[in-house]
PDB file of C-alpha atoms in Angstrom:
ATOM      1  CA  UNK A  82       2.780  20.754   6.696  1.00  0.00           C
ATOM      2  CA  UNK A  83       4.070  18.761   3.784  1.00  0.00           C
ATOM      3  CA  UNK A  84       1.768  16.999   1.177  1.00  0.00           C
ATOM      4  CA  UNK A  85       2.899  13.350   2.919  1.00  0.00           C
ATOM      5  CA  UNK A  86       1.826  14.402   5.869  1.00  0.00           C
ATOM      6  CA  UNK A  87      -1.344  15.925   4.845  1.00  0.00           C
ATOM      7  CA  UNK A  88      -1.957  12.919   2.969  1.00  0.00           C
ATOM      8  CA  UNK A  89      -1.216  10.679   6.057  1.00  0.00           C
ATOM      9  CA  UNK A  90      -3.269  12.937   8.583  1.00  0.00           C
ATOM     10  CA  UNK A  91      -6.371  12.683   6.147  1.00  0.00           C
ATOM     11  CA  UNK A  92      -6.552   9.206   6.045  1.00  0.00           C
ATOM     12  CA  UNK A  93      -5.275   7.812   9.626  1.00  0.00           C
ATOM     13  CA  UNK A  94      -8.471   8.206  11.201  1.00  0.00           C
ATOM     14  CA  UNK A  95      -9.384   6.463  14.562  1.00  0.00           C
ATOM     15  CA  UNK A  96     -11.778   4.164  12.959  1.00  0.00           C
ATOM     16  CA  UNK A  97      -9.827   1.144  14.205  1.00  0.00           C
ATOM     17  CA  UNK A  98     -11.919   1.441  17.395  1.00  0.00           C
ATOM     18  CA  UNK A  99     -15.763  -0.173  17.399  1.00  0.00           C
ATOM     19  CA  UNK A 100     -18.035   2.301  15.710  1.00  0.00           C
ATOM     20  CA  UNK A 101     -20.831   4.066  18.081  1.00  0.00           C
ATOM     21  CA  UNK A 102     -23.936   1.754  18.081  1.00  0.00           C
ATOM     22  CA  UNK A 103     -26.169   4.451  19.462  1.00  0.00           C
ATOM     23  CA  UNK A 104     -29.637   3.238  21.584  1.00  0.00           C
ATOM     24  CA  UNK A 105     -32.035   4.355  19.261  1.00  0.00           C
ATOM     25  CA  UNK A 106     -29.989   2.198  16.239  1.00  0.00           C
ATOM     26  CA  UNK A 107     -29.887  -0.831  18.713  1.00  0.00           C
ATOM     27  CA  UNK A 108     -33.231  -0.376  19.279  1.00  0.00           C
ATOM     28  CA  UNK A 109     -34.660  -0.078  16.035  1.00  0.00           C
ATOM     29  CA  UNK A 110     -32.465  -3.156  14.901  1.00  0.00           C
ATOM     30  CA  UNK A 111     -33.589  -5.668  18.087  1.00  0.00           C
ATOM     31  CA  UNK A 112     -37.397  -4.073  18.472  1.00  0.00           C
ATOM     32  CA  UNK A 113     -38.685  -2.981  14.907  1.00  0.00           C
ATOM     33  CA  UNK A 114     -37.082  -5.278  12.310  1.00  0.00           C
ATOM     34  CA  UNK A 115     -35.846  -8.120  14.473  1.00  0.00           C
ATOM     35  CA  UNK A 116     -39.014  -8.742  16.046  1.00  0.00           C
ATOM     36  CA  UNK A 117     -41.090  -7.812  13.003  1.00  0.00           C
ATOM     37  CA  UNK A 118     -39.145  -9.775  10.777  1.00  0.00           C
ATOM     38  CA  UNK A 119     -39.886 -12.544  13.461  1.00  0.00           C
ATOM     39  CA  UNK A 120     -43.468 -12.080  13.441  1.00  0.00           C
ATOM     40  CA  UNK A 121     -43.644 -12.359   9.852  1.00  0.00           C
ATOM     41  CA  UNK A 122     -41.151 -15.512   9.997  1.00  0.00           C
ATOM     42  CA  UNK A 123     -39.567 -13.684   7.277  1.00  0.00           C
ATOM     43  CA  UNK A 124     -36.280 -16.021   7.283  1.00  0.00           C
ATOM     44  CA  UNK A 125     -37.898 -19.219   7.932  1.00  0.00           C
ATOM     45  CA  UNK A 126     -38.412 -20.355   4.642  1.00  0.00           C
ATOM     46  CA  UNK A 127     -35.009 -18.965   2.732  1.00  0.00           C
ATOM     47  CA  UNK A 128     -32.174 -21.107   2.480  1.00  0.00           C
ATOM     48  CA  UNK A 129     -28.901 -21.137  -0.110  1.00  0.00           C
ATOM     49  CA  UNK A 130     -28.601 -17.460   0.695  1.00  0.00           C
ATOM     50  CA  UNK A 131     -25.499 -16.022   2.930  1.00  0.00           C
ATOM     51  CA  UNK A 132     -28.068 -13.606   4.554  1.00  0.00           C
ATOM     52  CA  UNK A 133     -30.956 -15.293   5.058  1.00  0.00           C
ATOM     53  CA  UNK A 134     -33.604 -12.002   5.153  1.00  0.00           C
ATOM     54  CA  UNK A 135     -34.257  -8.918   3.378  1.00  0.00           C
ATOM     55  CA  UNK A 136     -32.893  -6.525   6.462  1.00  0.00           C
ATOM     56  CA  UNK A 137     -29.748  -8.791   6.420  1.00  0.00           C
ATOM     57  CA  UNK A 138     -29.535  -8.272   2.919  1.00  0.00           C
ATOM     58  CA  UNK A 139     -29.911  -4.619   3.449  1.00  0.00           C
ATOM     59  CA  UNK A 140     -27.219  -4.403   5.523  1.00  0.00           C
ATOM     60  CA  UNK A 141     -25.133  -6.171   3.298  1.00  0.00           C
ATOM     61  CA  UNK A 142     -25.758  -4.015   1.089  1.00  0.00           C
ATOM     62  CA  UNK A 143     -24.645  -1.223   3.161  1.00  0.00           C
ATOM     63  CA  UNK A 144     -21.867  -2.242   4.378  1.00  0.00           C
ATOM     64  CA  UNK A 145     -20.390  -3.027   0.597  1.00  0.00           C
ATOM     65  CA  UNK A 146     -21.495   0.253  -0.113  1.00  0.00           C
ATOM     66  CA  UNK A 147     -19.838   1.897   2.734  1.00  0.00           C
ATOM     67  CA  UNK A 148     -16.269  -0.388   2.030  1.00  0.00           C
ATOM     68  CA  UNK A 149     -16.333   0.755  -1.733  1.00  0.00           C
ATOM     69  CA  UNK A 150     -16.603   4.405  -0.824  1.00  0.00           C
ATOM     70  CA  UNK A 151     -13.293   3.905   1.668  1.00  0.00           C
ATOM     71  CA  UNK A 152     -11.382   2.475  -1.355  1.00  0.00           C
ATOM     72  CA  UNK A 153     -12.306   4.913  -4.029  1.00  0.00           C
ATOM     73  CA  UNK A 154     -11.436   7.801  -1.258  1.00  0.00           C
ATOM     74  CA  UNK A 155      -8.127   5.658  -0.116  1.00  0.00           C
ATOM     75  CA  UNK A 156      -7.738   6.078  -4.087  1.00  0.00           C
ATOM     76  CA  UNK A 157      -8.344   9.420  -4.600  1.00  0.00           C
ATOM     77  CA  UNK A 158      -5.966  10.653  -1.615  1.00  0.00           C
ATOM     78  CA  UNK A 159      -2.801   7.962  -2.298  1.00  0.00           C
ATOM     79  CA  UNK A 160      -3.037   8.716  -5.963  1.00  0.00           C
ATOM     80  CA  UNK A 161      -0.439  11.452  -5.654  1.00  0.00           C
ATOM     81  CA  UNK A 162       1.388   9.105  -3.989  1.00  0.00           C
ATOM     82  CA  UNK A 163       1.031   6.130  -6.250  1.00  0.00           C
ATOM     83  CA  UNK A 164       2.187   8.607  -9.203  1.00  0.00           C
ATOM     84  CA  UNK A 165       5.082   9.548  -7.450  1.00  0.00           C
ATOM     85  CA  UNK A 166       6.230   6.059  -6.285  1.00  0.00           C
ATOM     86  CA  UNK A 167       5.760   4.432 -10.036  1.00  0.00           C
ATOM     87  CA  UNK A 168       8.341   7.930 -11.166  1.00  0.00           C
ATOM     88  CA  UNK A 169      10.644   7.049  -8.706  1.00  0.00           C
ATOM     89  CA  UNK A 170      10.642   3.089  -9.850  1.00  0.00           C
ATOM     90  CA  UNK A 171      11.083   4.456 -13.006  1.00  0.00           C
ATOM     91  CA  UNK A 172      13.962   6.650 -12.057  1.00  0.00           C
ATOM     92  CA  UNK A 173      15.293   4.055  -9.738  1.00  0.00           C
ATOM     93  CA  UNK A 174      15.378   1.599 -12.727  1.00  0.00           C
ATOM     94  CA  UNK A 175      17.363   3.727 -15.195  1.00  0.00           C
ATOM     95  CA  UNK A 176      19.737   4.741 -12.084  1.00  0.00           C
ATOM     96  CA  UNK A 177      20.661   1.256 -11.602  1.00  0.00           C
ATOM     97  CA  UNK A 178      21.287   0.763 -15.570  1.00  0.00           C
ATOM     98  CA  UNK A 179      23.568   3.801 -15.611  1.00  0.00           C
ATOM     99  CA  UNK A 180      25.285   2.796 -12.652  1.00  0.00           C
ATOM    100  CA  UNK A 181      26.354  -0.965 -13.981  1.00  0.00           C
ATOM    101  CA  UNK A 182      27.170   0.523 -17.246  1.00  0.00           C
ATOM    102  CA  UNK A 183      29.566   3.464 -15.605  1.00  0.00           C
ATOM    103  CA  UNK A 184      31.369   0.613 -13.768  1.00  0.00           C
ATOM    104  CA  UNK A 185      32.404  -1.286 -16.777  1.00  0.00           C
ATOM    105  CA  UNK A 186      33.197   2.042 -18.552  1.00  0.00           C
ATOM    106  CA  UNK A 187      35.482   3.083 -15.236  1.00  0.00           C
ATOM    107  CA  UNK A 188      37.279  -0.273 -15.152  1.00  0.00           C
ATOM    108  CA  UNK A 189      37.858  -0.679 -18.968  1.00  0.00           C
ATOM    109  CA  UNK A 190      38.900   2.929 -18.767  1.00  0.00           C
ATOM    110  CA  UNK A 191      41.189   2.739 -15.500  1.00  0.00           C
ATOM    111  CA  UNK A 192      43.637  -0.314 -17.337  1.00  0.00           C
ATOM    112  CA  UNK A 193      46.764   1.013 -19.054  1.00  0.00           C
ATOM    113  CA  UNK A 194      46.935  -0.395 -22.502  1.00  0.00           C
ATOM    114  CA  UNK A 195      50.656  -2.342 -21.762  1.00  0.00           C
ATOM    115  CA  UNK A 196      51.928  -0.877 -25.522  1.00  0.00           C
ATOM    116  CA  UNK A 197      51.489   2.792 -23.676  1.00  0.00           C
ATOM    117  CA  UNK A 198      54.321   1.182 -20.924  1.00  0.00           C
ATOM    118  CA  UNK A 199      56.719   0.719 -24.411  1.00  0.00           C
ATOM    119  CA  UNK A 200      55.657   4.328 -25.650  1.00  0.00           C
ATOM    120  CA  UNK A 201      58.815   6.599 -25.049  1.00  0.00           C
ATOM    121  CA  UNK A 202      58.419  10.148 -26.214  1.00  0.00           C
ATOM    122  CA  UNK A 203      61.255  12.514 -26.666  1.00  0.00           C
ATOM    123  CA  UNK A 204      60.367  14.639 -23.896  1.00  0.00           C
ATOM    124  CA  UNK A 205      60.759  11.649 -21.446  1.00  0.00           C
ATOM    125  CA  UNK A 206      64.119  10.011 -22.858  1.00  0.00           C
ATOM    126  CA  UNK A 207      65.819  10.998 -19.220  1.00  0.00           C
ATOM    127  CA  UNK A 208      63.203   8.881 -17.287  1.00  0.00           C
ATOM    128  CA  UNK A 209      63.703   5.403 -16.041  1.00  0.00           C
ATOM    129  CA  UNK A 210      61.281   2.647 -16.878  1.00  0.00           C
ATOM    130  CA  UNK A 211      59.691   2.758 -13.637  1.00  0.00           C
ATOM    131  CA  UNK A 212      59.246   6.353 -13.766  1.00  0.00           C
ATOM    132  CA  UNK A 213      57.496   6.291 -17.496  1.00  0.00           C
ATOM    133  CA  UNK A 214      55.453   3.082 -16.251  1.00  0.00           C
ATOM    134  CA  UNK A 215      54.383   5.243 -12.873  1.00  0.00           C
ATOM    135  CA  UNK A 216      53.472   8.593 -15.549  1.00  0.00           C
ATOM    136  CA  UNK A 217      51.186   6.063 -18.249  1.00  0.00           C
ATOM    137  CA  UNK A 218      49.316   4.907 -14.951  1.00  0.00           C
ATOM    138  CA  UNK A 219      49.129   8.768 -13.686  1.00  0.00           C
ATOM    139  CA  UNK A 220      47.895   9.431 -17.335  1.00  0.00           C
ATOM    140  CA  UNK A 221      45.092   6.734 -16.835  1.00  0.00           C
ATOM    141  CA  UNK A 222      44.099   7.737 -13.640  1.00  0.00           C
ATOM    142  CA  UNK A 223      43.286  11.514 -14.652  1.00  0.00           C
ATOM    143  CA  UNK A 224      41.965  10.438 -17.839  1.00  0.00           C
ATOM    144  CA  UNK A 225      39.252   7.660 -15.573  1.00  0.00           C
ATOM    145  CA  UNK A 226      38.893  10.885 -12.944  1.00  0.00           C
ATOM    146  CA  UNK A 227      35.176  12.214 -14.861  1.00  0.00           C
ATOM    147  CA  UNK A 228      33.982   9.102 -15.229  1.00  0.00           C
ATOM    148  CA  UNK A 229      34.715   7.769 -11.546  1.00  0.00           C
ATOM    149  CA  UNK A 230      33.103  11.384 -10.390  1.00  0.00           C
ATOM    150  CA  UNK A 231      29.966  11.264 -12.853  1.00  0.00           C
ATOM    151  CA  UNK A 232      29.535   7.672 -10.928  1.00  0.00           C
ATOM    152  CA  UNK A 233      29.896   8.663  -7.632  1.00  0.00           C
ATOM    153  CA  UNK A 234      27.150  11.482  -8.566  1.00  0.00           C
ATOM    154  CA  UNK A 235      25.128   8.949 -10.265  1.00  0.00           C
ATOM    155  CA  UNK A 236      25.006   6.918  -6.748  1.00  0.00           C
ATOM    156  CA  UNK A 237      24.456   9.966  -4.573  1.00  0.00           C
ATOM    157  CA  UNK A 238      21.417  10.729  -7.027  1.00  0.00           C
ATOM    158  CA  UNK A 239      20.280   6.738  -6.298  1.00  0.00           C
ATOM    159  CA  UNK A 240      20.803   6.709  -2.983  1.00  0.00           C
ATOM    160  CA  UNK A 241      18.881  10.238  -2.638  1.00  0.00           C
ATOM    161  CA  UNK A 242      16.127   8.665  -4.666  1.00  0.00           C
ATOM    162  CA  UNK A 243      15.617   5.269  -2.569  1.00  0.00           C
ATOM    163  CA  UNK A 244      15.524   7.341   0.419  1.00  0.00           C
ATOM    164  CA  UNK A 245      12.595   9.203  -0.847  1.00  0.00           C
ATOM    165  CA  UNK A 246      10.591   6.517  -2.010  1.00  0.00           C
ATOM    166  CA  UNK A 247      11.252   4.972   0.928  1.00  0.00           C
ATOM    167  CA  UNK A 248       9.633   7.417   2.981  1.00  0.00           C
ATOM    168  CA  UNK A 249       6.805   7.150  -0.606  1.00  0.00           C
ATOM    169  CA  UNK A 250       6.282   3.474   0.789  1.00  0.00           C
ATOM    170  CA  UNK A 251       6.084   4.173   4.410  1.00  0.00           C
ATOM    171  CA  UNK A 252       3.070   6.430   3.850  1.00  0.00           C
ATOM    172  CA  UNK A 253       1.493   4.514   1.402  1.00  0.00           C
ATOM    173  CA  UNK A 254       1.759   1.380   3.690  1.00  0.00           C
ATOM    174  CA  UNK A 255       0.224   2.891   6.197  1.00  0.00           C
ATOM    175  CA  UNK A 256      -2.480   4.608   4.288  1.00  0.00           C
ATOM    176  CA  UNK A 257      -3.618   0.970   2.952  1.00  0.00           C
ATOM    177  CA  UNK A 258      -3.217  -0.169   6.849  1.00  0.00           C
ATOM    178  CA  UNK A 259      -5.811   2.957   7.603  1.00  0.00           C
ATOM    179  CA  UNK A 260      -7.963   1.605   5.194  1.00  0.00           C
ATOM    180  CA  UNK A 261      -8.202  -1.932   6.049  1.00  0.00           C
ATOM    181  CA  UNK A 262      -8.878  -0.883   9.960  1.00  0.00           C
ATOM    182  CA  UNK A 263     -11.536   1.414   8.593  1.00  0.00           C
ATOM    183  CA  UNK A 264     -13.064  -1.207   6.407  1.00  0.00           C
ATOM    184  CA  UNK A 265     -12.683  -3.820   9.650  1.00  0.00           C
ATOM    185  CA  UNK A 266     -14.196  -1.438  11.862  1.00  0.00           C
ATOM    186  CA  UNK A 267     -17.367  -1.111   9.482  1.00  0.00           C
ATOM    187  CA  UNK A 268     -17.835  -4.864   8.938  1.00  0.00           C
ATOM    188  CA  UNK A 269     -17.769  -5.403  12.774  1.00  0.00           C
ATOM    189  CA  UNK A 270     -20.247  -2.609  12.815  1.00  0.00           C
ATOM    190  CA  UNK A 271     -22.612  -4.227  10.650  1.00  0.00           C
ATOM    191  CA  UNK A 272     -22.150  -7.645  12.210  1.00  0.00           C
ATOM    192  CA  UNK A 273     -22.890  -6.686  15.504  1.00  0.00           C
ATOM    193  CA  UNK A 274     -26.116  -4.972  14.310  1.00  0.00           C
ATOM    194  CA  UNK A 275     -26.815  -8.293  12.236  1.00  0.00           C
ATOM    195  CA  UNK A 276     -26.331 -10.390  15.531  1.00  0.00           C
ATOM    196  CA  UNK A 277     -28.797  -7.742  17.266  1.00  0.00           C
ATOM    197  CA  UNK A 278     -31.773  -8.366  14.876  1.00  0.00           C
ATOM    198  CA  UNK A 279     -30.809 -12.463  14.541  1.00  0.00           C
ATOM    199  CA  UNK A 280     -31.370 -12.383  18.589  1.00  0.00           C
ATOM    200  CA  UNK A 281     -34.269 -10.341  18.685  1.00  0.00           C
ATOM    201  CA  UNK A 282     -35.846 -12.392  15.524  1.00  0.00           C
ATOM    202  CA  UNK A 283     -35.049 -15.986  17.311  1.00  0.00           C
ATOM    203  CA  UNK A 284     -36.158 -14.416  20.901  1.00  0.00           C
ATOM    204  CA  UNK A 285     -39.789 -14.370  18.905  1.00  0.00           C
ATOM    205  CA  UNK A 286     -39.577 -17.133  16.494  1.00  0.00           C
ATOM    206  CA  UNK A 287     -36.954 -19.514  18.133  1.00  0.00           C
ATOM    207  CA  UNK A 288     -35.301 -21.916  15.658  1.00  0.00           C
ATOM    208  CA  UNK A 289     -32.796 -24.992  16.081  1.00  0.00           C
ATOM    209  CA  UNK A 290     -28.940 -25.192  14.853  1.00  0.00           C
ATOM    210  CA  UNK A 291     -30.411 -25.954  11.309  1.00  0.00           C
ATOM    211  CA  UNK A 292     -32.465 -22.471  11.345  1.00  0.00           C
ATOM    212  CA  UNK A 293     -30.891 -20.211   8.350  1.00  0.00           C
ATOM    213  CA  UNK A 294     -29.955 -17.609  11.006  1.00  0.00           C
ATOM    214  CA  UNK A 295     -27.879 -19.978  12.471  1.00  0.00           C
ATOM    215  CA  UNK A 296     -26.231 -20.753   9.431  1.00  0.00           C
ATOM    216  CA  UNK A 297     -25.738 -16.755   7.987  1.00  0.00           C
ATOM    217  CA  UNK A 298     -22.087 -15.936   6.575  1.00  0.00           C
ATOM    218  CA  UNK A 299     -20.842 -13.290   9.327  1.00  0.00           C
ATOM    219  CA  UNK A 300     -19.903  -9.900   7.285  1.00  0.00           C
ATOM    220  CA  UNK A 301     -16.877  -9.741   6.190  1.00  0.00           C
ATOM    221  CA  UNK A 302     -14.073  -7.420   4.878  1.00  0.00           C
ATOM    222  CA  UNK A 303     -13.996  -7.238   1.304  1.00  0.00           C
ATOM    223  CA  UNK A 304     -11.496  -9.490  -0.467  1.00  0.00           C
ATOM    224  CA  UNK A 305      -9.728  -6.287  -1.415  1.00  0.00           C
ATOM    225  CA  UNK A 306      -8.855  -5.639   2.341  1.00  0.00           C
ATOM    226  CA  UNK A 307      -7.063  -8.810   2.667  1.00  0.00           C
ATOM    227  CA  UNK A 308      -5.035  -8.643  -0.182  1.00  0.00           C
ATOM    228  CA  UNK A 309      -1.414  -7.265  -0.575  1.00  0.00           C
ATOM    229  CA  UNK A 310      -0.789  -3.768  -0.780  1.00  0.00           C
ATOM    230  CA  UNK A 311      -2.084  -3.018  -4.457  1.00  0.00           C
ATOM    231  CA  UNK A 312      -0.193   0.181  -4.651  1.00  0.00           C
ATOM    232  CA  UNK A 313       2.904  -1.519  -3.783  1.00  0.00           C
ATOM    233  CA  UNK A 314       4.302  -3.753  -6.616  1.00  0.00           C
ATOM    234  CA  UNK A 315       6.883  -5.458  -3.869  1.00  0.00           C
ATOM    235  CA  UNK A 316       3.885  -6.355  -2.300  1.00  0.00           C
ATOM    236  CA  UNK A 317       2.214  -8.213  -4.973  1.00  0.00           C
ATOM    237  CA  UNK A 318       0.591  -5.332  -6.456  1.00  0.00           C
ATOM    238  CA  UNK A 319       0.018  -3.647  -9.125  1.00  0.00           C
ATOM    239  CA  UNK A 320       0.705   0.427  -9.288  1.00  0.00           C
TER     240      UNK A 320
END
């Protein structure tokens, strides 16, 4: 197996589907800390916070942790990857420079200078005109021949190289896209066990549209997981 395809294998796991909620989680969330948070009335008196209750805030807390452990692995896996990518930008760049340069050195190299047209050496006093004009151009031709070949290698070499980091792309693309379902997956997770202790806590303490429950920020991705593709410059990243 190559090292993309390890790579890829490692990170596209199946976390894009909801996360098991076992029964004994559920009902340690709804029947121990909803409804003992509830009997203490432990989030009726908070307000200006996004998670109105120390279990909340646990969870919070969680979750965060859980998202910055996905990135730093995501990290640790694609950085191969990333390294490899940035080299072939690199190489990519200089290709291109070469390339330009070779094309101005073929044309200024593939023009006769007229005065070689005038140019009549002993050895070609029997030729016509025409047949000296058609040997200076043959001249030219043979003398452009390396360069033209060193710049059709030069493109074969650039065109080998954006295939490569094409497939570079392709796999780092969908190593971030692995990530951000993983990091989805886990802030679902976490809201739907936030939503299971909010309903067992209002079940036992009930509280109007205005209750700081009602008002919570729902978990969230991190601001990371919404952003463009940070190991692809193209992207709006930065390698």
């Amino acid at each position: 197996m190559s090292t993309h395809t390890t790579h890829y294998t490692a990170m596209n796991k199946p976390l894009s589907r909801p996360i098991p909620y076992p029964f004994l989680l559920r009902m340690r969330d709804a029947w121990f800390i909803g409804r003992r948070d509830a009997q203490k009335k432990l989030a009726h008196e908070i307000v200006g916070d996004s998670q109105p209750s120390a279990s909340l805030r646990g969870l919070a807390a969680e979750l965060s942790t859980l998202c910055e452990w996905e990135l730093l692995e995501a990290v640790r896996i694609a950085g191969p990857l990333i390294d490899e990518h940035r080299e072939h930008l690199r190489v990519i760049a200089s290709l291109r420079r070469r390339i330009a340069a070779g094309a101005a050195e073929i044309e200024a190299a593939s023009a006769t200078d007229p005065a070689a047209y005038d140019r009549v050496p002993q050895s070609e006093a029997h030729l016509s005109p025409a047949q000296r004009r058609e040997r200076r151009d043959r001249e030219t031709a043979r003398a452009a021949a390396p360069l033209i070949g060193r710049h059709k290698a030069t493109l074969s070499e650039l065109s080998a190289r954006e295939l490569e980091d094409a497939e570079l792309v392709g796999h780092l693309t969908t190593l971030f896209e692995a990530l951000q379902a993983r990091v989805a997956s886990l802030a679902n997770h976490y809201e739907r066990r936030a939503a299971n202790q909010i309903r067992a806590y209002l079940r036992r303490a009930p509280g109007d549209a205005d209750h700081p429950l009602n008002q919570r920020t729902a978990f969230a991705v991190p601001a990371w997981a919404s952003a463009p593709n940070p190991w692809l410059p193209a992207e709006g990243g930065a390698l």
